[in-house]
Amino acid sequence: MSKATGFLSQTSGKLDDNFQTRQTDHGTILARNPRKTATTRRSEKQANTRCQLPNAAANFRLFNGKLNEAFENKSAGVSDFNCFVQANYGKNPVYITKQECAGGGCVLGNYQYSRGSLPSLGINLNQSGVLVSDIALGSLEIDANTTVADFAMAVLANNADQWEENDQVTFFYAEQWEDSEGVPRAKMGSQKVVLDLSDQNKLWTVVTAQGFTSVNGYLGMNAALQNAGASWCHSRNKADGGTQVSTQRLVVVSDILDDYQGRDAMLASAESYGGINTKNVYLNPESTQA
């Protein structure tokens, strides 16, 4: 830093990329411009970790508060979102770009949304692409006249000791599409029914046929799963006031999902967040250079 003389003594401000002048009580000072800090570029491993989070967060938001008791035995101070991320990190990750995230983008993934002590429900696609659970219904054929009590009796009678009266069956269904700008969009709804042997309400006035249909003796959906995700979950109130749940994940069938998985999708996401540090050191275990 030095004191300016001549015509510079009458100026103030940036002269070029390197120097600027400032007027002070002691005269005009010539100073070097502050050095710009370059954007930190992550390693590929760091980028892979960081770039899983935006879409995981977008999927968590789809449940819109429905996961308040979906993770049993949470440690004090641990949020449902923390549990959701922990349960899904590194498992079939999905990547969206910074721009897609900022625009409200969301790609449905096979995310685990509950973790608990009840046995997990088996949920699979049949040969027709219809999602079917392993909740046996025996001879019950659900129709418009089926009551909640009829449904409860069928579940309790045909599933050994896995279910109890007043247990709840919850069905989640999410739709996937792309908007006119090509941004992936999703929305989710849910339905639930309590196994009440005295409830004479019609089942399809409490829930809908979409997730509560008889499929070859089991509880299933009423149509093939396409560009969507769905799942059932089992929950039960405990005597101490807590909630038990089955560990479940969303089952997704989508034309969009594949485009947002794999290394290319991760690299595209990483680039939108500042890129990956390609200045690899030969002995760095993360280096891909030979």
CSV table of C-alpha atoms in Angstrom, one decimal:
chain,number,residue,atom,x,y,z
A,1,MET,CA,0.0,0.0,0.0
A,2,SER,CA,1.4,3.4,-0.9
A,3,LYS,CA,0.4,7.1,-1.1
A,4,ALA,CA,-0.7,8.2,-4.6
A,5,THR,CA,0.6,11.4,-6.2
A,6,GLY,CA,-0.1,13.4,-9.3
A,7,PHE,CA,-3.5,12.8,-11.1
A,8,LEU,CA,-4.0,9.6,-9.1
A,9,SER,CA,-4.4,11.8,-6.0
A,10,GLN,CA,-7.7,13.1,-7.3
A,11,THR,CA,-9.3,9.7,-8.1
A,12,SER,CA,-11.0,7.1,-6.1
A,13,GLY,CA,-12.1,3.6,-7.0
A,14,LYS,CA,-10.9,0.5,-9.0
A,15,LEU,CA,-8.2,1.2,-11.5
A,16,ASP,CA,-7.9,-2.3,-13.0
A,17,ASP,CA,-8.1,-5.9,-11.9
A,18,ASN,CA,-5.1,-5.4,-9.6
A,19,PHE,CA,-5.2,-1.9,-8.0
A,20,GLN,CA,-7.7,0.6,-6.6
A,21,THR,CA,-7.4,4.0,-5.0
A,22,ARG,CA,-9.1,5.1,-1.7
A,23,GLN,CA,-9.4,8.6,-0.3
A,24,THR,CA,-8.4,8.8,3.4
A,25,ASP,CA,-7.8,11.6,5.9
A,26,HIS,CA,-4.1,11.2,5.1
A,27,GLY,CA,-4.5,11.5,1.3
A,28,THR,CA,-5.2,9.1,-1.6
A,29,ILE,CA,-4.0,5.6,-1.0
A,30,LEU,CA,-3.1,3.1,-3.8
A,31,ALA,CA,-3.9,-0.4,-2.7
A,32,ARG,CA,-4.0,-3.9,-4.3
A,33,ASN,CA,-7.5,-5.3,-4.9
A,34,PRO,CA,-8.6,-8.1,-2.6
A,35,ARG,CA,-7.9,-11.5,-4.1
A,36,LYS,CA,-11.0,-13.3,-5.2
A,37,THR,CA,-11.6,-16.7,-3.6
A,38,ALA,CA,-12.2,-19.5,-6.1
A,39,THR,CA,-15.2,-21.7,-5.7
A,40,THR,CA,-14.2,-24.8,-3.8
A,41,ARG,CA,-14.5,-27.9,-6.1
A,42,ARG,CA,-15.3,-31.1,-4.3
A,43,SER,CA,-13.7,-34.5,-4.9
A,44,GLU,CA,-15.9,-37.0,-6.6
A,45,LYS,CA,-16.5,-38.8,-3.3
A,46,GLN,CA,-17.6,-35.6,-1.6
A,47,ALA,CA,-19.8,-34.6,-4.6
A,48,ASN,CA,-21.4,-38.0,-4.5
A,49,THR,CA,-22.3,-37.5,-0.8
A,50,ARG,CA,-23.5,-33.9,-1.3
A,51,CYS,CA,-25.5,-34.5,-4.5
A,52,GLN,CA,-27.7,-37.3,-3.0
A,53,LEU,CA,-29.2,-34.8,-0.5
A,54,PRO,CA,-31.4,-32.5,-2.7
A,55,ASN,CA,-33.6,-35.2,-4.1
A,56,ALA,CA,-33.7,-37.1,-0.8
A,57,ALA,CA,-35.0,-33.8,0.8
A,58,ALA,CA,-37.5,-33.4,-2.0
A,59,ASN,CA,-38.9,-36.9,-1.5
A,60,PHE,CA,-39.0,-36.4,2.3
A,61,ARG,CA,-41.2,-33.2,1.7
A,62,LEU,CA,-43.6,-35.3,-0.3
A,63,PHE,CA,-44.8,-37.1,2.9
A,64,ASN,CA,-45.8,-33.6,4.3
A,65,GLY,CA,-45.5,-34.4,8.0
A,66,LYS,CA,-46.8,-38.0,7.7
A,67,LEU,CA,-43.5,-39.4,9.0
A,68,ASN,CA,-43.8,-38.0,12.5
A,69,GLU,CA,-43.8,-41.4,14.0
A,70,ALA,CA,-42.3,-43.4,11.2
A,71,PHE,CA,-38.9,-44.0,12.8
A,72,GLU,CA,-38.9,-45.9,16.1
A,73,ASN,CA,-36.4,-45.2,18.9
A,74,LYS,CA,-35.1,-41.9,17.6
A,75,SER,CA,-32.3,-40.5,19.6
A,76,ALA,CA,-32.9,-37.2,21.3
A,77,GLY,CA,-32.4,-34.3,19.0
A,78,VAL,CA,-32.5,-36.4,15.9
A,79,SER,CA,-35.1,-35.3,13.3
A,80,ASP,CA,-37.3,-37.4,11.0
A,81,PHE,CA,-35.3,-35.9,8.1
A,82,ASN,CA,-32.0,-37.1,9.7
A,83,CYS,CA,-33.5,-40.6,10.0
A,84,PHE,CA,-34.7,-40.5,6.4
A,85,VAL,CA,-31.3,-39.5,5.1
A,86,GLN,CA,-29.5,-42.0,7.2
A,87,ALA,CA,-31.8,-44.8,6.1
A,88,ASN,CA,-31.3,-44.0,2.4
A,89,TYR,CA,-27.7,-42.7,2.0
A,90,GLY,CA,-25.9,-44.8,-0.6
A,91,LYS,CA,-28.8,-47.0,-1.5
A,92,ASN,CA,-29.8,-46.5,-5.1
A,93,PRO,CA,-29.1,-42.8,-4.9
A,94,VAL,CA,-31.0,-40.3,-7.1
A,95,TYR,CA,-29.4,-37.0,-8.3
A,96,ILE,CA,-31.0,-33.8,-9.5
A,97,THR,CA,-29.2,-30.5,-10.4
A,98,LYS,CA,-29.1,-27.4,-8.4
A,99,GLN,CA,-31.4,-25.7,-10.9
A,100,GLU,CA,-34.0,-28.5,-10.8
A,101,CYS,CA,-33.9,-28.4,-7.0
A,102,ALA,CA,-34.4,-24.7,-6.9
A,103,GLY,CA,-37.3,-25.1,-9.3
A,104,GLY,CA,-39.1,-27.6,-7.0
A,105,GLY,CA,-38.0,-30.7,-8.9
A,106,CYS,CA,-38.4,-34.1,-7.4
A,107,VAL,CA,-37.7,-37.6,-8.8
A,108,LEU,CA,-39.5,-40.5,-7.0
A,109,GLY,CA,-37.0,-43.0,-5.7
A,110,ASN,CA,-37.2,-46.3,-3.8
A,111,TYR,CA,-36.6,-44.5,-0.5
A,112,GLN,CA,-37.2,-46.2,2.9
A,113,TYR,CA,-39.7,-44.0,4.7
A,114,SER,CA,-40.3,-46.0,7.9
A,115,ARG,CA,-38.1,-48.1,10.3
A,116,GLY,CA,-39.5,-50.0,13.1
A,117,SER,CA,-40.0,-53.3,15.1
A,118,LEU,CA,-43.1,-54.7,13.2
A,119,PRO,CA,-42.3,-57.2,10.5
A,120,SER,CA,-41.9,-55.6,7.1
A,121,LEU,CA,-44.7,-56.1,4.6
A,122,GLY,CA,-43.8,-58.0,1.5
A,123,ILE,CA,-44.7,-55.7,-1.5
A,124,ASN,CA,-44.1,-56.8,-5.1
A,125,LEU,CA,-45.2,-56.3,-8.7
A,126,ASN,CA,-47.1,-59.2,-10.2
A,127,GLN,CA,-46.9,-60.2,-13.9
A,128,SER,CA,-49.5,-57.6,-14.8
A,129,GLY,CA,-47.4,-54.8,-13.2
A,130,VAL,CA,-49.9,-54.5,-10.3
A,131,LEU,CA,-48.5,-53.8,-6.9
A,132,VAL,CA,-49.5,-56.5,-4.4
A,133,SER,CA,-48.8,-56.8,-0.7
A,134,ASP,CA,-48.4,-60.0,1.3
A,135,ILE,CA,-51.5,-59.2,3.5
A,136,ALA,CA,-53.7,-62.2,2.9
A,137,LEU,CA,-57.4,-61.7,2.7
A,138,GLY,CA,-58.5,-65.3,2.3
A,139,SER,CA,-61.8,-65.6,0.4
A,140,LEU,CA,-62.7,-61.9,0.8
A,141,GLU,CA,-63.4,-60.1,-2.5
A,142,ILE,CA,-63.5,-56.4,-1.7
A,143,ASP,CA,-66.3,-54.5,-3.4
A,144,ALA,CA,-68.5,-51.5,-2.8
A,145,ASN,CA,-70.4,-53.4,0.0
A,146,THR,CA,-67.4,-54.5,1.9
A,147,THR,CA,-67.3,-52.9,5.4
A,148,VAL,CA,-64.3,-51.9,7.5
A,149,ALA,CA,-65.3,-54.8,9.8
A,150,ASP,CA,-65.3,-57.3,7.0
A,151,PHE,CA,-61.8,-56.1,5.9
A,152,ALA,CA,-60.5,-56.2,9.5
A,153,MET,CA,-61.8,-59.7,10.0
A,154,ALA,CA,-60.2,-61.0,6.8
A,155,VAL,CA,-56.8,-59.5,7.7
A,156,LEU,CA,-56.9,-60.7,11.3
A,157,ALA,CA,-58.0,-64.2,10.4
A,158,ASN,CA,-55.6,-64.8,7.5
A,159,ASN,CA,-52.3,-63.4,8.7
A,160,ALA,CA,-51.3,-65.6,11.7
A,161,ASP,CA,-50.3,-63.4,14.7
A,162,GLN,CA,-48.9,-60.5,12.7
A,163,TRP,CA,-51.9,-58.2,13.1
A,164,GLU,CA,-54.1,-57.1,16.0
A,165,GLU,CA,-57.4,-55.3,16.2
A,166,ASN,CA,-56.9,-51.5,16.0
A,167,ASP,CA,-53.8,-51.8,14.0
A,168,GLN,CA,-53.6,-49.5,11.0
A,169,VAL,CA,-52.9,-50.1,7.3
A,170,THR,CA,-51.6,-47.0,5.6
A,171,PHE,CA,-51.3,-46.7,1.8
A,172,PHE,CA,-49.0,-44.2,0.1
A,173,TYR,CA,-49.3,-43.3,-3.6
A,174,ALA,CA,-47.1,-40.8,-5.4
A,175,GLU,CA,-47.3,-39.6,-9.1
A,176,GLN,CA,-44.4,-38.7,-11.3
A,177,TRP,CA,-44.3,-36.5,-14.4
A,178,GLU,CA,-42.2,-33.8,-16.2
A,179,ASP,CA,-43.5,-30.3,-16.6
A,180,SER,CA,-43.3,-28.2,-19.8
A,181,GLU,CA,-39.7,-27.2,-19.0
A,182,GLY,CA,-38.6,-30.8,-18.5
A,183,VAL,CA,-38.4,-30.4,-14.7
A,184,PRO,CA,-39.4,-33.7,-12.8
A,185,ARG,CA,-42.4,-33.2,-10.6
A,186,ALA,CA,-44.1,-35.4,-8.0
A,187,LYS,CA,-47.0,-35.3,-5.6
A,188,MET,CA,-48.1,-37.8,-3.0
A,189,GLY,CA,-51.3,-38.8,-1.2
A,190,SER,CA,-52.1,-41.3,1.5
A,191,GLN,CA,-55.0,-43.3,2.8
A,192,LYS,CA,-55.4,-45.2,6.1
A,193,VAL,CA,-57.8,-47.6,7.8
A,194,VAL,CA,-57.9,-49.0,11.3
A,195,LEU,CA,-58.8,-52.7,11.8
A,196,ASP,CA,-62.0,-52.2,13.8
A,197,LEU,CA,-64.2,-55.2,14.0
A,198,SER,CA,-67.2,-53.1,15.0
A,199,ASP,CA,-66.9,-50.5,12.2
A,200,GLN,CA,-69.8,-50.9,9.7
A,201,ASN,CA,-68.7,-48.1,7.4
A,202,LYS,CA,-68.1,-49.1,3.8
A,203,LEU,CA,-64.4,-49.7,3.3
A,204,TRP,CA,-64.3,-47.6,0.1
A,205,THR,CA,-65.8,-44.6,1.9
A,206,VAL,CA,-62.8,-44.6,4.3
A,207,VAL,CA,-60.2,-45.5,1.7
A,208,THR,CA,-60.4,-46.1,-2.1
A,209,ALA,CA,-60.1,-49.1,-4.4
A,210,GLN,CA,-56.7,-47.7,-5.6
A,211,GLY,CA,-54.8,-49.3,-2.7
A,212,PHE,CA,-57.5,-51.5,-1.2
A,213,THR,CA,-58.5,-54.2,-3.7
A,214,SER,CA,-58.4,-58.0,-3.6
A,215,VAL,CA,-55.8,-59.4,-6.0
A,216,ASN,CA,-55.8,-63.2,-6.0
A,217,GLY,CA,-56.5,-63.4,-2.3
A,218,TYR,CA,-54.1,-60.5,-1.2
A,219,LEU,CA,-54.4,-56.8,-0.7
A,220,GLY,CA,-53.2,-54.9,-3.7
A,221,MET,CA,-53.8,-52.0,-6.1
A,222,ASN,CA,-56.6,-51.8,-8.7
A,223,ALA,CA,-54.3,-51.0,-11.6
A,224,ALA,CA,-50.8,-51.4,-12.8
A,225,LEU,CA,-48.2,-49.1,-11.3
A,226,GLN,CA,-46.8,-46.7,-13.9
A,227,ASN,CA,-44.8,-43.5,-13.5
A,228,ALA,CA,-45.7,-43.6,-9.8
A,229,GLY,CA,-44.6,-45.0,-6.5
A,230,ALA,CA,-46.6,-46.8,-3.9
A,231,SER,CA,-46.4,-48.7,-0.6
A,232,TRP,CA,-48.3,-50.0,2.4
A,233,CYS,CA,-47.2,-49.7,6.0
A,234,HIS,CA,-48.3,-51.4,9.2
A,235,SER,CA,-48.5,-49.4,12.4
A,236,ARG,CA,-49.7,-50.1,16.0
A,237,ASN,CA,-50.2,-48.0,19.1
A,238,LYS,CA,-48.1,-49.3,22.1
A,239,ALA,CA,-49.4,-49.4,25.6
A,240,ASP,CA,-46.9,-46.7,26.7
A,241,GLY,CA,-48.3,-44.3,24.1
A,242,GLY,CA,-45.6,-44.8,21.4
A,243,THR,CA,-46.1,-46.2,17.9
A,244,GLN,CA,-44.7,-49.4,16.3
A,245,VAL,CA,-44.2,-49.5,12.6
A,246,SER,CA,-43.0,-51.8,9.9
A,247,THR,CA,-39.9,-51.0,8.0
A,248,GLN,CA,-41.0,-50.0,4.4
A,249,ARG,CA,-39.8,-48.3,1.3
A,250,LEU,CA,-41.6,-46.8,-1.7
A,251,VAL,CA,-41.8,-49.1,-4.8
A,252,VAL,CA,-41.3,-46.9,-7.9
A,253,VAL,CA,-42.0,-47.7,-11.5
A,254,SER,CA,-41.0,-44.7,-13.7
A,255,ASP,CA,-39.7,-43.8,-17.1
A,256,ILE,CA,-37.9,-40.9,-15.5
A,257,LEU,CA,-36.0,-42.5,-12.6
A,258,ASP,CA,-33.2,-44.2,-14.7
A,259,ASP,CA,-32.2,-40.8,-16.1
A,260,TYR,CA,-31.4,-39.5,-12.6
A,261,GLN,CA,-29.4,-42.5,-11.3
A,262,GLY,CA,-25.8,-43.6,-12.0
A,263,ARG,CA,-22.5,-41.8,-12.4
A,264,ASP,CA,-23.5,-39.6,-15.3
A,265,ALA,CA,-26.4,-38.2,-13.3
A,266,MET,CA,-24.1,-37.6,-10.3
A,267,LEU,CA,-21.6,-35.8,-12.4
A,268,ALA,CA,-24.3,-33.5,-13.9
A,269,SER,CA,-25.6,-32.7,-10.5
A,270,ALA,CA,-22.0,-32.1,-9.2
A,271,GLU,CA,-21.3,-29.7,-12.1
A,272,SER,CA,-24.3,-27.7,-11.2
A,273,TYR,CA,-23.0,-27.3,-7.7
A,274,GLY,CA,-19.5,-26.2,-8.7
A,275,GLY,CA,-18.0,-29.2,-10.3
A,276,ILE,CA,-15.5,-31.9,-9.2
A,277,ASN,CA,-11.8,-31.4,-8.4
A,278,THR,CA,-10.0,-33.2,-11.2
A,279,LYS,CA,-6.5,-32.2,-10.0
A,280,ASN,CA,-5.9,-35.7,-8.7
A,281,VAL,CA,-2.8,-36.7,-6.8
A,282,TYR,CA,-1.3,-40.0,-8.0
A,283,LEU,CA,-1.3,-41.5,-4.5
A,284,ASN,CA,-4.8,-40.2,-3.6
A,285,PRO,CA,-7.1,-43.2,-3.1
A,286,GLU,CA,-10.0,-41.2,-4.6
A,287,SER,CA,-8.1,-40.6,-7.8
A,288,THR,CA,-9.3,-42.4,-11.0
A,289,GLN,CA,-6.3,-41.5,-13.0
A,290,ALA,CA,-3.9,-44.3,-13.9
